[in-house]
Amino acid sequence: MVNFSVNSLLCVICVLGTAQSFVPTSFTLRSTQKTTTSPMELSNMFTDMVEDRAEAAHDFFDRFAKPFAKDKKSVASHLKRTPDETGAYTVFKHIPTKEMTGISPDMTQLCATLSSRLYDATEIDELHIKTVDDFEAVPFIFDNGGAFNQTSSPFGVVITGKTMILGWRGTSGLMDQLNDVACAPQSSMMWRKHAETIKAQGAMTSVAADDLVTHENDIIKKIIDDGITEIITTGHSLGGGVAQVANLILSAQTEDETSPWHKIIEKNGNISIRSMCFEPPMTTVLVAKEEKKHPESEAFVESLISRSCLTVFYNDPIPRSYGYLTFLEDFAQNCEAEIASDKLHIPKVAQQMFHMRGQLTHLIDEKTDNNEFRWLMAVGSKYVHLGNIIHYENKDAMPRILHDKGAFFKNKAGLKNVFRSVKYEKCDAPLDTFVKDWHSLPVMGPGISFSKAQLGEK
């Protein structure tokens, strides 16, 4: 059991820290189909606390602790792209509708484009986005970290009409990789009123808080002066995780009468705050205490759910981190042969992680009941996605809405829209395909982003 436990854990760490890659533009056609959504019931988000949790958890850990399967045969070929020379449309055939995301398709594409540009931007002007249809976003803030740019992810703010979009770059450097795997859930003074109910990924909370407090005065003043009525937080991968936490922070801060952010409500009235994220990891842990109810916090979570949205493309393991452990196990098993092959280029940091195997075996013995490792899995299993999950089976498929009901939800009613009912599909070259397709394609393909033709670029 030692081999499986260490390899699987290191594989998950590896993929969480893998750098992004750019993929070519392909032909798609926008969808005009409307989909009716229904909000997730809050009670389903606290399924960890049901009476039979111990039994469910026991079955779950047994599943996760199974040895590697020896069958290397692939049962599904990896996705193939058909580049379009004209670049007239985005890679994905269907852009999510407003009924799915809460924002217009153009706004969703704008968020994806900003998320993509933040990977390469070095100057604020590079965040200026304008389509041939005169849909324009004007940059307001670009912060590359300054003297701390080797340890801080770039942060950008753009404005279109009465909407302000706050974006964070995804994983790029070593510090980003460390932030990816620093999955300890934390409460915060920034949502003090709801601290007993909500915890968030600690490193991503820190990144979001740093940028928001650094630019707090400028952002608040701009919102009040320009009469901004909507804030959207966005990002890809790590950036999407930070944006999800930023949605939580801003939602709590604007309702806190002691916070500077409450000035927005006092001056302009209510403001819409929501997130539109692309392939982010899970960032939220909801804590239920049977002996103490928090009706106000439960209402706050319900509101947060209604204003949160993310995309998940096919087999991408990142949005399944940290809580969908059986999916990650299947991905790790599928990667075993590829990792052992000399043909695979593994980033140096990943090689170092895998070479640590011998040093880590003392942490995990041959018994599956090692308490330290089981508790690590237990913490990961508590993470959930809030809001609508826009799931794509492939680049041409109509997306559908899924909801995350937690690791131990028993789907006795046979619901069709449960996120964790979508299983991993075994494929050839999973790590290579993960980097080039599953994780990067939604914003860099250009995927959901504006194409060069839409931007009037050659």
Tab-separated table of C-alpha atoms in Angstrom:
chain	number	residue	atom	x	y	z
A	1	MET	CA	0.000	0.000	0.000
A	2	VAL	CA	2.989	2.290	0.468
A	3	ASN	CA	3.617	2.522	-3.256
A	4	PHE	CA	0.074	3.573	-4.081
A	5	SER	CA	-0.268	6.094	-1.290
A	6	VAL	CA	2.971	7.951	-1.998
A	7	ASN	CA	2.685	7.869	-5.786
A	8	SER	CA	-0.905	9.037	-5.795
A	9	LEU	CA	-0.284	11.834	-3.324
A	10	LEU	CA	2.769	13.066	-5.242
A	11	CYS	CA	0.924	12.837	-8.559
A	12	VAL	CA	-1.822	15.075	-7.207
A	13	ILE	CA	0.787	17.535	-5.906
A	14	CYS	CA	2.527	17.435	-9.285
A	15	VAL	CA	-0.523	18.207	-11.390
A	16	LEU	CA	-1.607	20.986	-9.051
A	17	GLY	CA	1.694	22.725	-9.738
A	18	THR	CA	2.013	22.120	-13.477
A	19	ALA	CA	2.618	25.209	-15.645
A	20	GLN	CA	0.149	26.237	-18.346
A	21	SER	CA	0.616	25.916	-22.115
A	22	PHE	CA	-0.963	27.667	-25.077
A	23	VAL	CA	-3.058	25.795	-27.646
A	24	PRO	CA	-4.301	26.869	-31.107
A	25	THR	CA	-7.597	28.438	-32.032
A	26	SER	CA	-10.347	26.136	-33.341
A	27	PHE	CA	-13.750	26.636	-34.928
A	28	THR	CA	-16.868	26.888	-32.785
A	29	LEU	CA	-20.343	28.333	-32.986
A	30	ARG	CA	-22.126	30.161	-30.219
A	31	SER	CA	-25.222	28.683	-28.665
A	32	THR	CA	-28.496	30.476	-28.190
A	33	GLN	CA	-30.053	27.648	-26.219
A	34	LYS	CA	-31.291	28.554	-22.761
A	35	THR	CA	-30.980	26.335	-19.734
A	36	THR	CA	-33.012	26.731	-16.582
A	37	THR	CA	-30.965	26.430	-13.398
A	38	SER	CA	-32.021	25.578	-9.879
A	39	PRO	CA	-30.038	26.598	-6.797
A	40	MET	CA	-28.298	23.913	-4.782
A	41	GLU	CA	-29.993	23.156	-1.490
A	42	LEU	CA	-27.778	24.273	1.355
A	43	SER	CA	-28.483	21.131	3.335
A	44	ASN	CA	-26.690	19.061	0.688
A	45	MET	CA	-23.518	21.035	1.298
A	46	PHE	CA	-23.310	19.738	4.874
A	47	THR	CA	-23.550	16.046	4.060
A	48	ASP	CA	-20.296	15.340	5.886
A	49	MET	CA	-22.278	15.729	9.091
A	50	VAL	CA	-25.021	13.132	8.475
A	51	GLU	CA	-25.419	10.397	11.077
A	52	ASP	CA	-23.974	7.656	8.890
A	53	ARG	CA	-20.870	9.663	8.011
A	54	ALA	CA	-18.526	7.179	9.709
A	55	GLU	CA	-19.781	4.306	7.580
A	56	ALA	CA	-19.640	6.377	4.405
A	57	ALA	CA	-16.156	7.621	5.227
A	58	HIS	CA	-14.960	4.069	5.873
A	59	ASP	CA	-16.116	2.974	2.417
A	60	PHE	CA	-14.583	6.078	0.903
A	61	PHE	CA	-11.144	5.534	2.412
A	62	ASP	CA	-11.190	1.878	1.392
A	63	ARG	CA	-11.872	3.023	-2.176
A	64	PHE	CA	-9.045	5.562	-2.091
A	65	ALA	CA	-6.598	3.070	-0.600
A	66	LYS	CA	-6.970	0.436	-3.329
A	67	PRO	CA	-3.671	-0.643	-4.963
A	68	PHE	CA	-2.753	0.488	-8.463
A	69	ALA	CA	-4.601	-1.352	-11.189
A	70	LYS	CA	-2.142	-3.146	-13.440
A	71	ASP	CA	-4.176	-2.813	-16.631
A	72	LYS	CA	-2.576	-0.050	-18.704
A	73	LYS	CA	-5.067	-0.361	-21.572
A	74	SER	CA	-6.726	2.922	-22.506
A	75	VAL	CA	-10.512	2.947	-22.824
A	76	ALA	CA	-10.870	6.476	-24.189
A	77	SER	CA	-8.622	8.395	-26.535
A	78	HIS	CA	-7.689	11.942	-25.560
A	79	LEU	CA	-9.508	14.861	-27.072
A	80	LYS	CA	-8.442	16.062	-30.492
A	81	ARG	CA	-8.502	19.655	-31.722
A	82	THR	CA	-9.360	20.818	-35.214
A	83	PRO	CA	-7.681	24.206	-35.721
A	84	ASP	CA	-9.613	26.796	-37.709
A	85	GLU	CA	-7.413	29.036	-39.840
A	86	THR	CA	-9.898	31.920	-39.752
A	87	GLY	CA	-10.133	32.027	-35.953
A	88	ALA	CA	-13.662	33.339	-36.422
A	89	TYR	CA	-15.020	31.746	-33.276
A	90	THR	CA	-13.721	30.339	-30.033
A	91	VAL	CA	-12.643	26.720	-29.651
A	92	PHE	CA	-15.719	25.754	-27.675
A	93	LYS	CA	-18.792	25.412	-29.835
A	94	HIS	CA	-21.130	26.650	-27.089
A	95	ILE	CA	-20.533	29.599	-24.769
A	96	PRO	CA	-22.344	29.316	-21.398
A	97	THR	CA	-25.615	31.235	-21.334
A	98	LYS	CA	-26.609	33.927	-18.849
A	99	GLU	CA	-29.041	31.464	-17.288
A	100	MET	CA	-26.047	29.266	-16.468
A	101	THR	CA	-23.583	31.893	-15.253
A	102	GLY	CA	-25.624	34.923	-14.205
A	103	ILE	CA	-23.727	37.078	-16.711
A	104	SER	CA	-23.972	37.569	-20.480
A	105	PRO	CA	-21.947	35.296	-22.835
A	106	ASP	CA	-19.868	38.342	-23.861
A	107	MET	CA	-19.033	38.971	-20.200
A	108	THR	CA	-18.070	35.325	-19.712
A	109	GLN	CA	-15.738	35.550	-22.721
A	110	LEU	CA	-14.282	38.764	-21.354
A	111	CYS	CA	-13.523	37.068	-18.031
A	112	ALA	CA	-11.853	34.175	-19.847
A	113	THR	CA	-9.801	36.563	-21.995
A	114	LEU	CA	-8.627	38.552	-18.971
A	115	SER	CA	-7.738	35.298	-17.182
A	116	SER	CA	-5.640	34.264	-20.186
A	117	ARG	CA	-3.890	37.621	-20.656
A	118	LEU	CA	-2.811	37.788	-17.037
A	119	TYR	CA	-0.374	34.930	-17.710
A	120	ASP	CA	1.747	37.018	-20.067
A	121	ALA	CA	0.937	40.657	-19.259
A	122	THR	CA	3.801	42.902	-18.205
A	123	GLU	CA	2.114	46.302	-18.662
A	124	ILE	CA	-1.359	47.581	-17.824
A	125	ASP	CA	-2.166	48.350	-21.488
A	126	GLU	CA	-2.002	44.635	-22.251
A	127	LEU	CA	-5.205	44.196	-20.257
A	128	HIS	CA	-7.108	46.484	-22.635
A	129	ILE	CA	-9.659	44.274	-24.406
A	130	LYS	CA	-11.859	45.404	-27.289
A	131	THR	CA	-13.787	43.328	-29.800
A	132	VAL	CA	-14.682	44.234	-33.371
A	133	ASP	CA	-18.233	44.695	-32.053
A	134	ASP	CA	-16.979	47.475	-29.738
A	135	PHE	CA	-17.378	45.449	-26.558
A	136	GLU	CA	-14.583	47.020	-24.526
A	137	ALA	CA	-12.889	46.601	-21.168
A	138	VAL	CA	-10.601	49.410	-20.021
A	139	PRO	CA	-7.785	48.499	-17.601
A	140	PHE	CA	-7.819	50.250	-14.246
A	141	ILE	CA	-5.209	48.400	-12.164
A	142	PHE	CA	-2.349	46.060	-13.002
A	143	ASP	CA	-0.185	44.861	-10.127
A	144	ASN	CA	2.601	42.430	-10.980
A	145	GLY	CA	3.880	42.363	-7.418
A	146	GLY	CA	6.629	44.922	-7.913
A	147	ALA	CA	9.588	43.986	-5.752
A	148	PHE	CA	7.713	40.812	-4.811
A	149	ASN	CA	6.882	39.698	-8.337
A	150	GLN	CA	8.676	36.378	-7.880
A	151	THR	CA	6.362	35.491	-5.015
A	152	SER	CA	3.129	37.320	-5.916
A	153	SER	CA	0.699	36.493	-8.734
A	154	PRO	CA	-0.283	39.392	-11.015
A	155	PHE	CA	-3.627	41.031	-10.261
A	156	GLY	CA	-5.620	43.090	-12.737
A	157	VAL	CA	-8.805	45.158	-12.735
A	158	VAL	CA	-10.735	46.172	-15.842
A	159	ILE	CA	-14.010	48.065	-16.276
A	160	THR	CA	-16.681	47.658	-18.917
A	161	GLY	CA	-19.776	49.827	-18.578
A	162	LYS	CA	-20.939	49.574	-14.966
A	163	THR	CA	-19.124	46.291	-14.350
A	164	MET	CA	-15.735	45.972	-12.664
A	165	ILE	CA	-13.832	42.719	-13.178
A	166	LEU	CA	-11.079	41.654	-10.776
A	167	GLY	CA	-8.753	38.991	-12.151
A	168	TRP	CA	-5.877	36.869	-10.839
A	169	ARG	CA	-3.251	34.951	-12.784
A	170	GLY	CA	-3.079	31.177	-12.494
A	171	THR	CA	-0.121	28.990	-11.597
A	172	SER	CA	3.168	30.080	-13.151
A	173	GLY	CA	6.087	30.012	-10.716
A	174	LEU	CA	7.331	28.040	-7.741
A	175	MET	CA	5.464	30.140	-5.184
A	176	ASP	CA	2.225	29.586	-7.097
A	177	GLN	CA	2.871	25.852	-6.956
A	178	LEU	CA	3.331	26.032	-3.198
A	179	ASN	CA	0.107	28.024	-2.884
A	180	ASP	CA	-1.684	25.367	-4.938
A	181	VAL	CA	-0.901	22.623	-2.454
A	182	ALA	CA	-1.201	24.657	0.763
A	183	CYS	CA	-4.693	23.314	1.278
A	184	ALA	CA	-5.196	23.930	5.002
A	185	PRO	CA	-8.725	25.407	5.396
A	186	GLN	CA	-8.810	28.652	7.383
A	187	SER	CA	-11.407	30.971	8.860
A	188	SER	CA	-10.756	34.701	8.623
A	189	MET	CA	-11.593	37.997	10.265
A	190	MET	CA	-12.626	39.137	6.785
A	191	TRP	CA	-15.814	37.087	7.170
A	192	ARG	CA	-15.865	37.224	10.966
A	193	LYS	CA	-19.646	36.868	11.235
A	194	HIS	CA	-19.561	33.579	9.329
A	195	ALA	CA	-16.202	32.269	10.560
A	196	GLU	CA	-17.734	29.304	12.389
A	197	THR	CA	-19.510	28.162	9.239
A	198	ILE	CA	-17.068	28.878	6.386
A	199	LYS	CA	-13.406	28.052	5.942
A	200	ALA	CA	-11.371	28.681	2.775
A	201	GLN	CA	-8.082	27.465	1.318
A	202	GLY	CA	-5.468	29.289	3.365
A	203	ALA	CA	-2.923	30.307	0.724
A	204	MET	CA	-5.546	31.509	-1.751
A	205	THR	CA	-7.254	33.469	1.006
A	206	SER	CA	-3.952	35.196	1.698
A	207	VAL	CA	-3.399	36.075	-1.983
A	208	ALA	CA	-6.898	37.503	-2.364
A	209	ALA	CA	-6.678	39.466	0.881
A	210	ASP	CA	-3.277	40.931	-0.026
A	211	ASP	CA	-4.468	42.360	-3.357
A	212	LEU	CA	-7.822	43.544	-2.054
A	213	VAL	CA	-6.364	45.413	0.919
A	214	THR	CA	-3.483	46.821	-1.173
A	215	HIS	CA	-5.862	48.390	-3.709
A	216	GLU	CA	-8.842	48.813	-1.403
A	217	ASN	CA	-9.022	52.616	-1.442
A	218	ASP	CA	-8.619	52.948	-5.217
A	219	ILE	CA	-11.177	50.251	-5.995
A	220	ILE	CA	-13.780	51.566	-3.550
A	221	LYS	CA	-13.370	55.135	-4.789
A	222	LYS	CA	-13.666	54.054	-8.423
A	223	ILE	CA	-16.811	52.038	-7.722
A	224	ILE	CA	-18.458	54.970	-5.940
A	225	ASP	CA	-17.334	57.646	-8.431
A	226	ASP	CA	-18.311	55.657	-11.536
A	227	GLY	CA	-21.503	54.183	-10.135
A	228	ILE	CA	-20.312	50.601	-10.633
A	229	THR	CA	-23.213	48.207	-10.053
A	230	GLU	CA	-21.488	44.841	-10.486
A	231	ILE	CA	-18.198	43.231	-9.431
A	232	ILE	CA	-17.046	39.986	-11.042
A	233	THR	CA	-14.039	38.076	-9.718
A	234	THR	CA	-12.302	35.804	-12.200
A	235	GLY	CA	-9.220	33.739	-12.954
A	236	HIS	CA	-7.979	30.430	-14.294
A	237	SER	CA	-6.631	27.542	-12.191
A	238	LEU	CA	-4.992	29.012	-9.057
A	239	GLY	CA	-6.303	32.416	-10.161
A	240	GLY	CA	-9.817	31.008	-10.263
A	241	GLY	CA	-9.418	29.647	-6.743
A	242	VAL	CA	-8.267	33.071	-5.526
A	243	ALA	CA	-11.227	34.681	-7.317
A	244	GLN	CA	-13.650	32.325	-5.561
A	245	VAL	CA	-12.243	33.344	-2.191
A	246	ALA	CA	-12.352	37.014	-3.251
A	247	ASN	CA	-16.070	36.623	-3.917
A	248	LEU	CA	-16.459	35.351	-0.350
A	249	ILE	CA	-14.352	38.183	1.096
A	250	LEU	CA	-16.096	40.996	-0.799
A	251	SER	CA	-19.544	39.583	-0.089
A	252	ALA	CA	-18.786	39.543	3.627
A	253	GLN	CA	-17.011	42.903	3.674
A	254	THR	CA	-19.769	44.830	1.895
A	255	GLU	CA	-22.336	43.645	4.443
A	256	ASP	CA	-20.052	44.476	7.412
A	257	GLU	CA	-20.961	47.965	8.580
A	258	THR	CA	-17.488	48.416	10.121
A	259	SER	CA	-15.692	47.719	6.827
A	260	PRO	CA	-14.547	50.372	4.313
A	261	TRP	CA	-16.234	48.247	1.628
A	262	HIS	CA	-19.596	48.988	3.218
A	263	LYS	CA	-19.204	52.563	1.965
A	264	ILE	CA	-20.203	51.228	-1.451
A	265	ILE	CA	-23.594	50.206	-0.077
A	266	GLU	CA	-23.981	53.471	1.820
A	267	LYS	CA	-23.178	55.623	-1.224
A	268	ASN	CA	-24.480	53.617	-4.180
A	269	GLY	CA	-26.902	51.110	-2.719
A	270	ASN	CA	-26.649	47.370	-3.273
A	271	ILE	CA	-23.994	46.044	-5.625
A	272	SER	CA	-23.925	42.641	-7.317
A	273	ILE	CA	-20.837	40.552	-6.485
A	274	ARG	CA	-20.209	37.243	-8.224
A	275	SER	CA	-17.438	34.971	-9.489
A	276	MET	CA	-16.862	33.477	-12.950
A	277	CYS	CA	-13.902	31.137	-12.750
A	278	PHE	CA	-12.226	28.669	-15.086
A	279	GLU	CA	-10.925	25.257	-13.967
A	280	PRO	CA	-10.250	26.303	-10.335
A	281	PRO	CA	-9.551	23.926	-7.452
A	282	MET	CA	-12.059	23.682	-4.639
A	283	THR	CA	-11.564	26.434	-2.082
A	284	THR	CA	-14.402	26.149	0.421
A	285	VAL	CA	-15.134	24.035	3.491
A	286	LEU	CA	-18.553	24.368	5.112
A	287	VAL	CA	-18.662	23.481	8.794
A	288	ALA	CA	-21.906	22.270	10.356
A	289	LYS	CA	-22.329	21.984	14.114
A	290	GLU	CA	-25.412	20.130	15.263
A	291	GLU	CA	-25.352	21.840	18.637
A	292	LYS	CA	-25.203	25.349	17.193
A	293	LYS	CA	-27.188	26.677	14.252
A	294	HIS	CA	-26.216	29.760	12.243
A	295	PRO	CA	-29.278	30.800	10.212
A	296	GLU	CA	-27.681	34.071	9.111
A	297	SER	CA	-24.548	32.296	7.914
A	298	GLU	CA	-26.587	29.644	6.130
A	299	ALA	CA	-28.462	32.403	4.297
A	300	PHE	CA	-25.105	33.990	3.431
A	301	VAL	CA	-23.856	30.698	1.985
A	302	GLU	CA	-27.049	30.289	-0.030
A	303	SER	CA	-26.498	33.752	-1.481
A	304	LEU	CA	-22.846	32.951	-2.234
A	305	ILE	CA	-23.883	29.766	-4.023
A	306	SER	CA	-26.290	31.713	-6.220
A	307	ARG	CA	-23.467	34.084	-7.242
A	308	SER	CA	-20.696	31.569	-7.929
A	309	CYS	CA	-19.891	29.813	-11.183
A	310	LEU	CA	-16.996	27.836	-12.649
A	311	THR	CA	-16.141	25.707	-15.660
A	312	VAL	CA	-14.894	22.123	-15.612
A	313	PHE	CA	-13.601	20.648	-18.857
A	314	TYR	CA	-13.772	16.876	-19.304
A	315	ASN	CA	-11.074	15.023	-17.315
A	316	ASP	CA	-9.337	18.070	-15.808
A	317	PRO	CA	-8.140	16.976	-12.335
A	318	ILE	CA	-7.592	20.488	-10.991
A	319	PRO	CA	-11.297	21.292	-10.365
A	320	ARG	CA	-11.548	17.885	-8.634
A	321	SER	CA	-8.873	18.935	-6.150
A	322	TYR	CA	-8.937	18.765	-3.228
A	323	GLY	CA	-12.184	17.011	-2.418
A	324	TYR	CA	-12.955	14.509	-5.203
A	325	LEU	CA	-10.288	12.049	-4.132
A	326	THR	CA	-11.497	8.970	-6.002
A	327	PHE	CA	-11.317	10.926	-9.279
A	328	LEU	CA	-7.761	11.988	-8.427
A	329	GLU	CA	-6.890	8.386	-7.558
A	330	ASP	CA	-8.088	7.195	-10.963
A	331	PHE	CA	-6.101	9.962	-12.653
A	332	ALA	CA	-2.997	9.025	-10.658
A	333	GLN	CA	-3.359	5.382	-11.650
A	334	ASN	CA	-3.746	6.370	-15.298
A	335	CYS	CA	-0.551	8.466	-15.042
A	336	GLU	CA	1.614	5.739	-13.523
A	337	ALA	CA	3.048	4.374	-16.771
A	338	GLU	CA	3.533	7.837	-18.267
A	339	ILE	CA	5.391	9.076	-15.184
A	340	ALA	CA	7.730	6.072	-15.350
A	341	SER	CA	8.439	6.665	-19.044
A	342	ASP	CA	11.567	8.525	-20.128
A	343	LYS	CA	9.526	10.023	-22.979
A	344	LEU	CA	7.558	12.297	-20.656
A	345	HIS	CA	9.011	15.701	-19.869
A	346	ILE	CA	8.283	16.299	-16.196
A	347	PRO	CA	9.035	19.766	-14.775
A	348	LYS	CA	12.044	19.866	-12.479
A	349	VAL	CA	9.934	20.660	-9.433
A	350	ALA	CA	7.756	17.622	-10.181
A	351	GLN	CA	10.824	15.396	-10.584
A	352	GLN	CA	12.018	16.546	-7.195
A	353	MET	CA	8.638	15.706	-5.708
A	354	PHE	CA	8.712	12.178	-7.090
A	355	HIS	CA	12.325	11.665	-6.003
A	356	MET	CA	11.168	12.475	-2.483
A	357	ARG	CA	9.336	9.163	-2.410
A	358	GLY	CA	12.039	7.378	-0.454
A	359	GLN	CA	12.134	10.172	2.101
A	360	LEU	CA	8.375	10.101	2.538
A	361	THR	CA	7.812	6.397	3.086
A	362	HIS	CA	8.337	6.837	6.829
A	363	LEU	CA	5.126	8.931	6.861
A	364	ILE	CA	2.981	6.160	5.422
A	365	ASP	CA	3.339	2.529	6.490
A	366	GLU	CA	1.924	-0.518	4.772
A	367	LYS	CA	-1.340	-0.276	6.669
A	368	THR	CA	-4.103	1.887	5.278
A	369	ASP	CA	-5.087	3.088	8.735
A	370	ASN	CA	-2.113	5.425	9.115
A	371	ASN	CA	-3.745	8.243	11.061
A	372	GLU	CA	-1.695	11.119	9.669
A	373	PHE	CA	-2.376	10.206	6.057
A	374	ARG	CA	-6.035	9.375	6.718
A	375	TRP	CA	-6.548	12.751	8.361
A	376	LEU	CA	-4.940	14.478	5.377
A	377	MET	CA	-7.419	12.709	3.108
A	378	ALA	CA	-10.243	13.534	5.494
A	379	VAL	CA	-9.457	17.250	5.339
A	380	GLY	CA	-9.268	17.184	1.550
A	381	SER	CA	-12.602	15.400	1.321
A	382	LYS	CA	-14.322	18.296	3.093
A	383	TYR	CA	-13.658	20.756	0.249
A	384	VAL	CA	-16.542	21.599	-2.086
A	385	HIS	CA	-17.337	23.809	-5.045
A	386	LEU	CA	-20.055	26.398	-4.502
A	387	GLY	CA	-22.519	27.396	-7.205
A	388	ASN	CA	-23.075	26.283	-10.778
A	389	ILE	CA	-20.448	24.010	-12.287
A	390	ILE	CA	-20.496	24.393	-16.075
A	391	HIS	CA	-19.295	20.996	-17.263
A	392	TYR	CA	-18.062	20.301	-20.798
A	393	GLU	CA	-17.726	16.701	-22.026
A	394	ASN	CA	-15.734	17.975	-25.002
A	395	LYS	CA	-15.170	21.158	-26.987
A	396	ASP	CA	-18.266	20.633	-29.152
A	397	ALA	CA	-20.681	19.522	-26.445
A	398	MET	CA	-23.466	21.615	-25.003
A	399	PRO	CA	-22.366	22.371	-21.436
A	400	ARG	CA	-24.548	21.231	-18.571
A	401	ILE	CA	-24.925	22.448	-15.014
A	402	LEU	CA	-23.708	20.246	-12.186
A	403	HIS	CA	-23.754	20.795	-8.429
A	404	ASP	CA	-21.252	19.611	-5.848
A	405	LYS	CA	-23.012	17.995	-2.919
A	406	GLY	CA	-19.938	16.836	-1.034
A	407	ALA	CA	-17.809	13.711	-0.770
A	408	PHE	CA	-20.282	11.581	1.153
A	409	PHE	CA	-23.540	12.520	-0.526
A	410	LYS	CA	-25.605	9.424	-1.182
A	411	ASN	CA	-27.528	9.980	-4.372
A	412	LYS	CA	-30.481	7.819	-3.421
A	413	ALA	CA	-32.813	9.798	-5.687
A	414	GLY	CA	-30.595	9.190	-8.717
A	415	LEU	CA	-30.061	12.874	-9.489
A	416	LYS	CA	-28.404	13.509	-12.866
A	417	ASN	CA	-26.667	16.794	-12.046
A	418	VAL	CA	-24.317	15.640	-9.266
A	419	PHE	CA	-20.721	16.742	-9.892
A	420	ARG	CA	-19.085	13.730	-8.259
A	421	SER	CA	-21.127	11.295	-10.295
A	422	VAL	CA	-18.957	12.260	-13.304
A	423	LYS	CA	-16.131	9.721	-13.222
A	424	TYR	CA	-12.631	9.872	-14.642
A	425	GLU	CA	-12.229	8.375	-18.124
A	426	LYS	CA	-9.003	6.509	-18.714
A	427	CYS	CA	-6.973	7.783	-21.676
A	428	ASP	CA	-3.597	7.768	-23.409
A	429	ALA	CA	-0.910	10.219	-22.237
A	430	PRO	CA	-3.020	11.730	-19.434
A	431	LEU	CA	-0.400	14.144	-18.071
A	432	ASP	CA	0.449	15.529	-21.504
A	433	THR	CA	-3.233	15.810	-22.410
A	434	PHE	CA	-3.991	17.386	-19.051
A	435	VAL	CA	-1.534	20.211	-19.699
A	436	LYS	CA	-2.360	20.808	-23.357
A	437	ASP	CA	-6.090	20.199	-23.392
A	438	TRP	CA	-8.091	19.580	-20.269
A	439	HIS	CA	-6.755	22.388	-18.107
A	440	SER	CA	-5.494	25.037	-20.527
A	441	LEU	CA	-7.929	24.816	-23.408
A	442	PRO	CA	-10.915	26.600	-21.768
A	443	VAL	CA	-9.089	29.960	-21.681
A	444	MET	CA	-5.992	29.520	-23.846
A	445	GLY	CA	-7.345	27.675	-26.838
A	446	PRO	CA	-8.690	30.407	-26.887
A	447	GLY	CA	-11.486	28.160	-25.601
A	448	ILE	CA	-14.163	30.405	-24.140
A	449	SER	CA	-11.963	33.498	-24.582
A	450	PHE	CA	-12.415	35.911	-27.471
A	451	SER	CA	-10.699	34.678	-30.638
A	452	LYS	CA	-8.192	36.795	-32.567
A	453	ALA	CA	-10.866	37.409	-35.199
A	454	GLN	CA	-13.285	38.720	-32.583
A	455	LEU	CA	-10.540	40.999	-31.286
A	456	GLY	CA	-9.601	42.154	-34.766
A	457	GLU	CA	-6.119	40.656	-34.459
A	458	LYS	CA	-4.160	38.773	-37.102
